[in-house]
Coordinates of C-alpha atoms and ligand atoms in Angstrom, one line a residue:
M1 CA 10.8 -13.0 -7.7
P2 CA 8.6 -10.8 -10.1
V3 CA 5.3 -11.9 -11.5
S4 CA 6.6 -10.5 -14.5
D5 CA 8.9 -13.4 -15.6
P6 CA 6.8 -16.6 -17.5
R7 CA 8.3 -18.9 -14.5
S8 CA 7.2 -16.7 -11.8
R9 CA 3.7 -16.6 -13.8
L10 CA 3.3 -20.2 -14.9
A11 CA 4.3 -21.2 -10.6
L12 CA 1.1 -18.8 -10.1
G13 CA -1.5 -19.8 -12.3
V14 CA -0.4 -23.7 -10.7
A15 CA -1.0 -22.6 -7.2
A16 CA -3.9 -20.5 -8.2
I17 CA -5.8 -23.7 -10.0
A18 CA -4.7 -26.0 -7.2
L19 CA -6.0 -23.7 -4.3
A20 CA -9.2 -23.1 -6.7
L21 CA -9.7 -27.2 -6.6
Y22 CA -8.8 -27.8 -3.3
A23 CA -11.8 -25.0 -2.4
L24 CA -14.2 -26.2 -4.4
F25 CA -13.9 -29.5 -4.2
F26 CA -11.8 -30.9 -1.3
A27 CA -12.3 -28.6 1.5
G28 CA -15.3 -28.7 4.2
D29 CA -16.6 -25.7 6.0
Y30 CA -13.7 -25.4 8.3
A31 CA -11.6 -25.2 6.0
L32 CA -12.8 -23.2 4.2
H33 CA -13.2 -20.5 6.6
V34 CA -9.5 -21.5 7.0
L35 CA -8.9 -20.7 3.9
T36 CA -10.5 -17.7 4.4
R37 CA -9.0 -15.8 6.8
A38 CA -5.3 -16.6 5.0
G39 CA -6.7 -15.1 2.4
I40 CA -7.6 -12.1 4.3
Y41 CA -4.0 -12.4 6.2
A42 CA -2.5 -12.5 2.5
I43 CA -4.2 -9.3 1.8
A44 CA -2.5 -7.5 4.6
A45 CA 0.7 -9.1 3.8
I46 CA 1.2 -8.3 0.3
G47 CA 0.8 -4.4 1.6
Y48 CA 2.7 -4.7 4.6
Q49 CA 5.5 -5.9 1.6
L50 CA 5.2 -2.5 -0.3
I51 CA 6.6 -0.8 3.2
F52 CA 8.7 -3.6 4.6
G53 CA 9.8 -5.7 2.3
R54 CA 10.7 -3.2 -0.7
L55 CA 11.2 -0.2 1.0
G56 CA 12.7 -1.8 3.8
A57 CA 11.2 0.9 6.3
L58 CA 10.1 -1.2 9.6
S59 CA 6.0 0.3 10.5
L60 CA 4.9 -0.9 13.1
A61 CA 1.1 0.7 12.1
Q62 CA 0.2 -2.6 9.9
G63 CA -1.7 -4.3 12.1
C64 CA -3.3 -0.5 13.1
F65 CA -4.4 -0.2 9.6
F66 CA -6.2 -3.7 9.3
G67 CA -8.2 -2.6 12.9
L68 CA -8.9 0.6 11.7
G69 CA -10.3 -1.0 8.4
A70 CA -11.8 -3.2 10.5
Y71 CA -13.7 -0.6 12.4
A72 CA -14.6 1.3 9.2
A73 CA -16.1 -1.3 7.5
G74 CA -18.4 -2.5 11.2
L75 CA -19.0 1.3 11.9
G76 CA -19.8 2.4 8.1
A77 CA -22.3 -0.7 8.1
L78 CA -24.2 -1.0 11.8
E79 CA -24.1 3.2 11.8
L80 CA -24.3 4.4 8.9
G81 CA -25.9 1.7 6.8
L82 CA -23.6 1.4 4.2
G83 CA -23.9 -1.4 1.9
F84 CA -21.1 -3.5 1.1
P85 CA -19.2 -2.0 -1.4
L86 CA -19.1 1.1 0.2
T87 CA -18.2 -0.8 4.0
L88 CA -15.2 -2.1 2.1
A89 CA -14.6 1.5 0.5
A90 CA -14.9 2.8 3.8
G91 CA -12.1 0.4 5.2
V92 CA -10.0 1.0 2.7
L93 CA -10.3 4.8 2.9
L94 CA -10.1 5.7 6.7
P95 CA -6.4 4.4 6.9
S96 CA -5.7 5.2 3.6
L97 CA -6.2 8.9 4.7
L98 CA -4.6 8.5 8.6
A99 CA -1.3 7.3 6.9
A100 CA -1.7 10.1 3.9
L101 CA -1.7 12.5 6.8
I102 CA 1.1 11.0 9.1
A103 CA 3.1 10.2 5.7
I104 CA 4.6 13.6 5.6
P105 CA 6.1 13.8 9.7
V106 CA 6.7 10.4 9.8
L107 CA 8.2 9.0 6.7
R108 CA 10.8 11.5 6.9
L109 CA 12.2 10.3 9.9
A110 CA 15.5 7.9 10.2
S111 CA 14.0 4.0 10.1
H112 CA 14.3 3.7 14.0
Y113 CA 12.2 7.0 14.4
F114 CA 9.9 5.9 11.8
A115 CA 9.2 2.6 13.4
L116 CA 8.5 4.0 16.9
A117 CA 6.4 6.7 15.4
T118 CA 4.2 3.9 13.5
L119 CA 4.0 2.4 16.9
G120 CA 2.7 5.4 18.6
I121 CA 0.3 5.9 15.8
A122 CA -0.9 2.2 16.9
Q123 CA -1.2 2.6 20.4
L124 CA -3.3 5.3 20.2
A125 CA -5.5 4.0 17.9
L126 CA -6.2 1.4 20.2
L127 CA -6.5 3.3 23.1
V128 CA -9.2 5.2 21.5
A129 CA -11.4 2.6 19.9
T130 CA -11.0 1.3 24.1
N131 CA -12.0 4.4 25.6
W132 CA -14.0 5.8 22.8
T133 CA -17.0 3.8 24.1
D134 CA -20.0 5.4 22.6
V135 CA -18.9 4.7 19.2
T136 CA -16.7 1.8 19.5
G137 CA -18.5 -0.1 21.3
G138 CA -15.1 0.1 24.0
A139 CA -13.4 -3.0 25.1
N140 CA -16.9 -4.9 24.2
G141 CA -16.4 -3.8 20.8
L142 CA -19.0 -4.1 17.9
Y143 CA -21.9 -6.9 17.7
G144 CA -24.1 -7.8 14.2
V145 CA -21.8 -6.8 11.3
P146 CA -23.6 -7.9 8.5
P147 CA -22.2 -10.6 6.5
I148 CA -21.7 -9.1 2.8
E149 CA -24.6 -9.1 0.7
T150 CA -25.4 -7.6 -2.7
G151 CA -28.5 -7.9 -4.2
T152 CA -29.5 -11.5 -4.7
L153 CA -25.7 -12.5 -4.2
S154 CA -24.5 -13.4 -0.8
F155 CA -21.1 -13.7 0.0
G156 CA -21.9 -14.8 4.0
H157 CA -19.5 -17.6 4.5
G158 CA -18.3 -20.8 2.7
L159 CA -17.4 -21.0 -0.4
P160 CA -18.7 -17.7 -1.6
L161 CA -17.0 -15.8 0.7
T162 CA -13.4 -17.7 0.0
L163 CA -13.8 -17.1 -3.7
L164 CA -14.7 -13.1 -2.7
V165 CA -11.6 -12.9 -0.5
W166 CA -9.2 -15.0 -2.9
A167 CA -10.2 -12.0 -5.7
C168 CA -9.4 -10.0 -3.2
V169 CA -6.1 -11.1 -2.6
G170 CA -5.8 -10.8 -7.1
L171 CA -6.7 -7.6 -6.8
A172 CA -3.9 -6.9 -4.3
L173 CA -1.4 -9.2 -6.7
T174 CA -2.2 -6.9 -9.1
V175 CA -1.9 -3.7 -7.9
S176 CA 1.5 -4.5 -6.1
H177 CA 2.7 -5.7 -9.1
R178 CA 2.1 -2.6 -11.0
M179 CA 4.1 -0.8 -8.2
T180 CA 6.9 -2.7 -8.4
A181 CA 7.1 -4.2 -11.9
G182 CA 10.2 -3.2 -14.1
Q183 CA 12.1 -0.1 -13.9
R184 CA 9.6 0.9 -11.0
G185 CA 10.8 -2.3 -8.9
L186 CA 14.4 -1.2 -10.0
K187 CA 13.9 2.5 -9.0
V188 CA 12.5 1.3 -5.3
E189 CA 15.5 -1.6 -5.4
T190 CA 17.9 1.8 -5.7
L191 CA 16.0 4.0 -3.1
R192 CA 16.1 1.3 -0.2
E193 CA 19.6 0.4 -0.8
A194 CA 21.3 3.9 -2.3
P195 CA 19.1 6.5 -0.7
L196 CA 21.7 8.9 -1.1
A197 CA 22.5 8.0 -4.9
A198 CA 19.0 7.6 -5.5
A199 CA 18.8 11.0 -4.9
A200 CA 21.3 12.6 -6.5
L201 CA 20.2 10.1 -9.9
G202 CA 16.8 11.8 -9.9
I203 CA 14.6 9.8 -8.1
D204 CA 12.0 11.5 -6.5
G205 CA 12.5 9.1 -2.9
S206 CA 9.5 11.2 -1.1
A207 CA 6.7 10.6 -3.8
I208 CA 7.4 6.5 -4.0
R209 CA 7.9 5.8 0.3
F210 CA 4.5 8.3 0.3
R211 CA 3.0 5.5 -2.2
F212 CA 3.9 2.9 -1.2
F213 CA 3.2 4.1 2.4
V214 CA -0.4 4.8 2.1
A215 CA -0.6 1.8 -0.6
S216 CA 0.2 -0.5 2.8
A217 CA -2.4 0.9 4.3
A218 CA -5.3 0.7 1.8
F219 CA -4.6 -3.3 1.6
G220 CA -3.9 -3.2 5.4
G221 CA -7.8 -1.6 5.9
L222 CA -9.4 -3.7 2.6
A223 CA -8.1 -6.4 5.0
G224 CA -9.2 -5.1 8.3
A225 CA -13.0 -4.4 6.3
L226 CA -12.9 -8.0 4.7
Q227 CA -11.9 -9.8 8.2
A228 CA -14.6 -8.0 9.7
H229 CA -17.8 -8.8 7.5
A230 CA -16.1 -12.1 7.8
V231 CA -16.8 -12.8 11.9
G232 CA -19.6 -10.1 12.4
V233 CA -17.1 -8.5 14.8
V234 CA -14.6 -6.5 15.8
S235 CA -13.4 -5.9 19.1
P236 CA -9.8 -4.1 19.9
D237 CA -8.7 -7.1 19.5
V238 CA -8.0 -6.4 15.9
L239 CA -5.3 -3.9 17.1
Q240 CA -3.8 -5.3 19.2
F241 CA 0.1 -6.3 18.7
H242 CA -0.6 -9.7 17.5
V243 CA -1.5 -8.6 14.5
L244 CA 1.2 -6.7 13.3
V245 CA 3.5 -10.0 14.8
L246 CA 1.5 -12.1 12.4
I247 CA 1.7 -9.6 9.6
L248 CA 5.1 -8.9 9.9
A249 CA 5.8 -12.7 10.4
M250 CA 3.9 -13.7 6.8
T251 CA 5.9 -11.4 5.4
V252 CA 9.6 -12.0 6.5
I253 CA 8.7 -16.2 6.1
G254 CA 7.0 -15.7 2.8
G255 CA 9.5 -13.6 1.0
R256 CA 9.6 -10.0 1.9
A257 CA 9.8 -8.3 -1.7
S258 CA 7.7 -11.5 -3.4
P259 CA 3.7 -11.4 -3.3
L260 CA 3.9 -14.7 -3.5
G261 CA 5.6 -15.4 -0.9
A262 CA 3.2 -13.0 0.9
I263 CA 0.2 -15.6 0.1
L264 CA 2.4 -18.8 0.4
G265 CA 3.5 -16.8 4.4
A266 CA -0.5 -16.3 5.0
L267 CA -1.3 -19.5 4.3
L268 CA 1.8 -21.6 5.9
L269 CA 1.1 -19.2 9.4
V270 CA -2.9 -19.2 9.1
H271 CA -2.8 -23.3 8.6
L272 CA 0.4 -23.9 11.5
P273 CA -2.0 -23.1 14.5
E274 CA -4.8 -26.2 12.9
W275 CA -2.0 -28.4 12.1
F276 CA -0.5 -28.4 15.4
R277 CA -3.9 -28.2 17.4
D278 CA -2.8 -31.4 19.3
F279 CA 0.5 -29.0 20.6
A280 CA -1.5 -26.2 21.5
D281 CA 0.9 -25.6 24.4
Y282 CA 4.2 -25.5 22.4
Y283 CA 2.4 -24.1 19.4
L284 CA 4.3 -20.3 20.5
V285 CA 7.8 -22.5 20.5
V286 CA 6.4 -24.3 17.0
Y287 CA 5.9 -20.9 15.9
G288 CA 9.4 -18.8 16.9
V289 CA 11.0 -21.5 15.7
A290 CA 9.5 -21.9 12.3
L291 CA 9.9 -18.0 12.4
L292 CA 13.9 -18.2 13.3
A293 CA 14.4 -21.3 11.3
A294 CA 13.2 -18.9 7.8
I295 CA 15.0 -16.3 9.1
I296 CA 18.3 -18.3 9.0
F297 CA 18.3 -20.6 6.7
L298 CA 15.8 -18.7 4.2
P299 CA 16.8 -15.4 3.9
R300 CA 14.4 -14.8 1.0
G301 CA 11.4 -16.5 2.3
L302 CA 9.7 -19.2 0.7
A303 CA 9.5 -17.1 -2.5
G304 CA 13.4 -17.9 -2.1
L305 CA 13.3 -21.1 -3.0
F306 CA 12.1 -20.6 -6.5
G307 CA 15.3 -18.5 -7.5
K308 CA 15.7 -15.4 -9.2
S309 CA 14.9 -15.0 -12.8
K310 CA 17.6 -13.6 -15.2
M311 CA 17.4 -11.0 -17.2
P312 CA 17.9 -11.6 -21.0
P313 CA 22.1 -10.9 -22.4
V314 CA 23.1 -8.1 -23.1
E315 CA 23.8 -7.9 -27.4
T316 CA 26.1 -5.5 -28.2
A317 CA 25.4 -5.5 -32.0
D318 CA 22.5 -4.0 -32.0
A319 CA 22.5 -1.6 -29.2
E320 CA 22.3 1.7 -30.1
A321 CA 24.9 4.2 -30.1
P322 CA 24.5 6.6 -26.6
H323 CA 23.1 10.1 -27.2
D324 CA 25.4 13.1 -26.7
P325 CA 24.6 15.3 -23.9
A326 CA 23.0 18.7 -24.6
P327 CA 25.7 21.3 -23.9
L328 CA 25.9 22.6 -20.5
T329 CA 28.1 25.0 -18.7
L330 CA 28.6 24.9 -14.7
S331 CA 29.3 28.2 -12.8
V332 CA 30.0 28.3 -9.3
E333 CA 29.6 31.6 -8.0
T334 CA 31.9 31.4 -4.2
V335 CA 30.0 29.4 -2.5
S336 CA 31.0 28.8 0.8
K337 CA 29.5 26.1 3.5
R338 CA 30.4 25.3 7.2
F339 CA 30.3 22.4 9.2
G340 CA 29.9 24.1 13.2
G341 CA 33.2 25.9 13.4
V342 CA 34.6 24.1 10.4
T343 CA 34.8 26.4 7.2
A344 CA 34.9 23.4 4.5
L345 CA 34.5 26.3 2.1
D346 CA 34.9 29.8 1.5
G347 CA 34.1 31.5 -1.4
T348 CA 34.8 29.1 -3.8
S349 CA 34.1 30.0 -7.8
L350 CA 34.7 27.5 -10.5
T351 CA 33.4 27.3 -14.0
L352 CA 33.2 24.3 -16.3
A353 CA 32.5 24.0 -19.9
P354 CA 31.0 21.7 -22.2
G355 CA 33.3 18.8 -23.5
E356 CA 35.9 20.0 -20.8
I357 CA 38.0 18.3 -18.1
L358 CA 38.2 20.1 -14.6
G359 CA 40.5 18.5 -12.7
L360 CA 39.9 19.8 -9.0
I361 CA 42.9 18.6 -6.1
G362 CA 43.9 19.6 -2.9
P363 CA 44.8 17.6 0.5
N364 CA 42.1 15.9 2.2
G365 CA 40.0 18.0 4.2
S366 CA 40.2 20.9 1.5
G367 CA 37.0 20.9 0.4
K368 CA 36.7 18.4 -2.6
T369 CA 33.8 16.2 -1.6
T370 CA 31.5 18.6 0.1
L371 CA 32.2 21.1 -3.4
V372 CA 30.6 17.9 -4.8
N373 CA 27.5 17.6 -2.4
L374 CA 26.7 21.0 -2.8
L375 CA 26.4 20.8 -6.4
S376 CA 24.8 17.8 -6.5
G377 CA 22.3 19.1 -3.5
I378 CA 22.9 17.2 -1.3
E379 CA 24.6 19.8 0.8
K380 CA 22.7 23.5 0.8
P381 CA 25.5 25.8 0.6
D382 CA 25.7 28.5 3.1
G383 CA 26.1 31.4 0.2
G384 CA 26.9 31.8 -3.0
R385 CA 25.6 30.8 -6.2
I386 CA 25.7 27.5 -8.6
L387 CA 24.0 27.8 -12.1
L388 CA 23.6 25.1 -14.4
G389 CA 23.4 26.8 -18.0
D390 CA 21.0 29.6 -17.0
A391 CA 19.2 27.7 -14.2
D392 CA 19.7 28.5 -11.0
I393 CA 20.1 25.5 -9.2
T394 CA 21.2 26.4 -6.3
G395 CA 20.0 24.5 -2.9
K396 CA 18.0 22.7 -5.0
P397 CA 17.1 19.5 -4.1
P398 CA 19.2 16.5 -5.4
E399 CA 16.6 14.7 -7.6
H400 CA 15.9 18.0 -9.3
I401 CA 19.9 18.7 -10.4
A402 CA 20.2 15.3 -11.4
R403 CA 17.3 16.2 -13.9
A404 CA 18.5 19.8 -15.0
G405 CA 21.6 17.7 -15.8
L406 CA 24.2 17.2 -13.1
C407 CA 25.0 14.1 -11.4
R408 CA 28.0 13.0 -8.7
S409 CA 29.5 9.5 -8.6
F410 CA 30.5 8.7 -4.8
Q411 CA 33.4 8.3 -2.9
H412 CA 31.8 5.1 -1.9
P413 CA 29.8 3.2 -4.4
Q414 CA 26.4 3.9 -3.7
I415 CA 24.3 0.6 -5.4
A416 CA 21.3 -1.9 -4.8
P417 CA 24.1 -5.1 -4.0
D418 CA 21.2 -8.0 -5.7
L419 CA 20.4 -5.5 -9.3
T420 CA 22.6 -6.9 -11.6
V421 CA 24.9 -4.2 -13.6
L422 CA 22.2 -3.8 -16.8
E423 CA 19.0 -3.9 -13.9
T424 CA 21.2 -1.2 -12.0
V425 CA 21.5 1.2 -15.1
E426 CA 18.3 0.2 -16.2
A427 CA 16.6 1.9 -12.8
I428 CA 18.0 5.3 -13.4
A429 CA 17.4 5.6 -17.1
T430 CA 15.3 8.5 -18.4
K431 CA 13.2 8.3 -21.6
G432 CA 15.1 8.0 -24.4
E433 CA 18.1 6.4 -22.7
S434 CA 19.1 2.9 -23.4
A435 CA 20.6 1.3 -20.5
Q436 CA 22.4 -1.1 -22.7
A437 CA 23.5 1.3 -24.6
R438 CA 25.4 2.8 -21.2
V439 CA 26.6 -0.5 -19.9
I440 CA 28.4 -1.1 -23.6
E441 CA 30.2 2.3 -23.2
A442 CA 31.3 2.5 -19.7
G443 CA 33.3 -0.9 -21.0
L444 CA 30.5 -3.4 -18.7
S445 CA 29.0 -5.5 -21.7
T446 CA 30.9 -8.9 -20.3
H447 CA 29.4 -8.2 -16.2
A448 CA 26.3 -6.7 -17.7
N449 CA 24.0 -9.8 -16.2
E450 CA 26.4 -9.8 -13.1
R451 CA 24.5 -8.8 -9.9
A452 CA 26.4 -5.6 -8.7
G453 CA 27.4 -6.0 -5.5
T454 CA 30.0 -9.0 -7.1
L455 CA 31.5 -6.9 -9.3
P456 CA 35.7 -5.7 -8.3
P457 CA 36.0 -2.0 -7.6
A458 CA 37.3 -0.9 -11.0
A459 CA 34.0 -1.8 -12.4
L460 CA 31.8 -0.6 -9.3
K461 CA 33.3 3.1 -10.6
H462 CA 32.2 2.3 -14.2
L463 CA 28.9 1.3 -13.3
E464 CA 28.6 4.6 -11.7
I465 CA 29.4 6.3 -14.1
A466 CA 27.5 4.5 -16.8
R467 CA 24.4 5.1 -14.4
A468 CA 25.3 9.4 -14.4
L469 CA 25.0 9.0 -17.8
A470 CA 21.6 7.1 -18.2
T471 CA 20.0 10.1 -16.8
G472 CA 20.6 12.3 -19.6
A473 CA 23.1 13.8 -17.8
S474 CA 25.2 16.8 -19.4
I475 CA 27.9 17.3 -16.4
L476 CA 29.5 14.6 -14.8
A477 CA 30.8 15.3 -10.9
L478 CA 33.1 12.4 -10.3
D479 CA 34.9 12.0 -6.7
E480 CA 37.6 10.4 -6.7
P481 CA 36.7 7.8 -9.3
A482 CA 40.4 6.0 -9.8
A483 CA 41.1 5.4 -5.9
G484 CA 42.3 2.0 -5.6
M485 CA 42.8 1.2 -9.4
N486 CA 45.6 -0.3 -10.8
E487 CA 47.9 1.6 -13.9
V488 CA 45.6 -0.3 -16.5
E489 CA 42.5 0.0 -14.7
R490 CA 43.0 3.8 -14.9
A491 CA 44.3 3.5 -18.4
A492 CA 41.0 2.1 -19.1
L493 CA 39.4 4.9 -16.5
A494 CA 41.0 7.9 -18.5
T495 CA 40.3 6.4 -21.7
L496 CA 36.2 6.6 -21.1
L497 CA 36.6 9.7 -19.7
K498 CA 38.4 11.0 -22.9
R499 CA 36.0 10.1 -25.2
L500 CA 32.6 11.3 -22.9
A501 CA 34.5 14.7 -22.9
D502 CA 34.8 14.6 -26.7
A503 CA 31.1 13.7 -26.8
G504 CA 30.5 16.7 -25.2
H505 CA 30.2 16.2 -21.3
G506 CA 32.0 18.5 -19.0
I507 CA 33.6 16.5 -16.3
L508 CA 34.3 17.6 -13.1
L509 CA 37.4 15.0 -11.6
I510 CA 38.4 14.8 -8.0
D511 CA 41.8 12.8 -8.0
H512 CA 45.0 11.9 -5.7
A513 CA 46.7 10.4 -8.7
M514 CA 48.4 13.2 -10.7
D515 CA 50.4 11.1 -13.3
F516 CA 46.2 9.9 -14.4
L517 CA 44.7 13.5 -13.4
L518 CA 47.4 15.6 -15.1
P519 CA 47.4 14.3 -18.5
L520 CA 43.7 14.1 -18.7
A521 CA 42.4 17.4 -17.2
D522 CA 42.0 20.5 -19.6
R523 CA 42.4 22.5 -16.3
V524 CA 43.6 22.1 -12.8
I525 CA 42.3 23.9 -9.6
C526 CA 43.7 23.4 -6.1
L527 CA 41.7 24.2 -3.3
S528 CA 43.4 24.6 0.2
A529 CA 41.0 25.0 3.6
G530 CA 37.8 25.7 0.7
R531 CA 40.0 28.4 -1.0
V532 CA 41.2 28.0 -4.5
V533 CA 44.8 28.5 -3.9
A534 CA 45.5 27.6 -7.4
E535 CA 43.9 27.6 -11.0
G536 CA 44.9 27.1 -14.8
S537 CA 47.1 24.5 -17.3
P538 CA 48.1 21.2 -15.3
H539 CA 51.4 22.6 -16.6
E540 CA 50.6 25.8 -14.5
V541 CA 48.8 24.5 -11.3
A542 CA 52.1 22.1 -11.4
R543 CA 54.5 24.4 -10.7
D544 CA 52.3 26.8 -8.8
P545 CA 54.0 27.7 -5.5
A546 CA 50.9 27.8 -3.8
A547 CA 49.8 24.5 -5.0
I548 CA 53.3 23.4 -4.0
N549 CA 53.2 24.6 -0.9
A550 CA 49.5 23.3 0.1
Y551 CA 49.1 19.8 -1.6
F552 CA 52.0 18.6 -3.7
G553 CA 55.1 19.0 -1.1
E554 CA 57.0 19.1 -4.4
S555 CA 56.4 20.0 -8.3
P556 CA 54.7 16.8 -9.5
L557 CA 56.9 17.6 -12.9
Ligands
ADP601 P1 38.0 16.1 1.0 O1 36.6 15.7 0.3 O2 38.3 17.7 -0.1 O3 39.0 15.7 1.7 P2 35.7 17.0 2.2 O4 34.7 17.8 1.6 O5 35.0 16.3 3.3 O6 36.9 17.3 2.1 O7 35.7 18.2 4.3 C1 35.7 19.4 4.0 C2 36.0 19.8 5.8 O8 34.3 20.0 6.0 C3 36.9 19.0 6.6 O9 37.3 19.9 7.3 C4 35.7 18.5 7.1 O10 35.8 17.7 8.1 C5 34.5 19.3 6.9 N1 32.8 17.9 7.0 C6 32.5 17.5 5.9 N2 31.9 16.7 5.8 C7 31.0 17.3 7.0 C8 29.9 17.0 7.6 N3 28.4 16.7 7.5 N4 29.8 17.5 9.0 C9 30.9 17.9 9.8 N5 31.8 18.7 9.0 C10 32.0 17.9 7.9
MG602 MG1 36.9 13.7 -0.2

């Protein structure tokens, strides 16, 4: 639930007022203490949502960042004599720096290795804290961390501390909202659900992952620093695994992508043991059941109870016409690609002019998808050059190539299923591009507010094209867009592609249906075992003995 829509803003406002009234007028000392603890954990959970909820990366280091924040603030106060705002800064900085340092090697890892690597780091931090006795106090930890005071103001305990902590929750909410509101959030969702497509559409995934991982560490550290001041003690306990488990549980129960959910989760899980104190022995059972129930019955967490807000409907009347593309010529010069012993492409060359539809045909395994992977930077060629206009894009990363003007679709559509059609395109739209105009252009206006995961296959293919166009791409490489379509759907796709070519887009079109491809293409290239065996007008290639031999079996004409 984004904080940006009016309903959630209202809910947030009401909740904040209710919480403030409770704290001011009804909560006794102990209740305030519990509320403070909930606020501290809410900050850590809001941070954890960024990496785990938003990016779907199972970091097992959030508890470690929390603990490091506590140690940094405690040591800052006790050893360096730092005052309050500086101890908090130290608590934020130390884990952020650690996250930034490890981000480069660790964030590249596939998800389960990422989890293991972050777990390793957490274990290492615990070892250091326990054994570096001179500095950390070893197993005894640090005692006498001073309460928070600035000048004459004291936030040591009771209501002032609660208010300060919840002000920090507000700050965390604001920062997390800034990182995930609007198009940023849509980009992140695309990155999580369809990382390959995200890269091929120009989203710089590593930069986003880096920012979110460091931010998660910063929030974890802030929470730990507040905790150190609130309880006055820092022991290796803050680095133990149960801290992570608690934060993880709050995030899952609250809702993995809703900051409001993180707050609800923290309030609930900090209060649960209080409410069930009489069942002390069964507490873990209650806890486990609550967690399981949340996962089974509330897949979107507590925040899911509030529902998802709708985008405003698409107005077809006043949408501006889409831009014409910059005229770009694609030149592929003798590229080759081997996978182990398999030569997928063997000195393949072609050119694609602006406004041209170039059909690419060939039997399965002849290298068509590999060529599109090389063009879009998903794979690097072993030899040869690829030029986009005058720019050499050989071996460049996908997001670079997308921004240079070449976009591709995938043989199996790669989308974020929960985003609507309009949001899917909006996530990608570059400056000056109108997602709405691209949705209309692709004939998807009736589907605009439907979730992409519910679209029929033909509409999905159109969506991939609309999204590619929204990058401002001049050249489209479409990998079997008509596969699985019926006559009517193919005709609609043909009309769209024809119109795009007329507007100046160069289109590389892979397809097996000759009654679709041959009338549409200006030229056709036939690949076999990674080599061009025939090239020319559709008419020529259809009658070419090499193409008939390699692919058709008999002439399709
Ligand atoms: P097409 O799209 O024309 O059906 P591909 O480009 O997918 O063909 O495949 C060309 C050849 O390269 C095939 O022999 C395929 O098995 C091989 N190939 C493609 N991608 C990989 C990969 N990532 N690893 C190993 N072999 C691959
Ligand atoms: Mg293929």
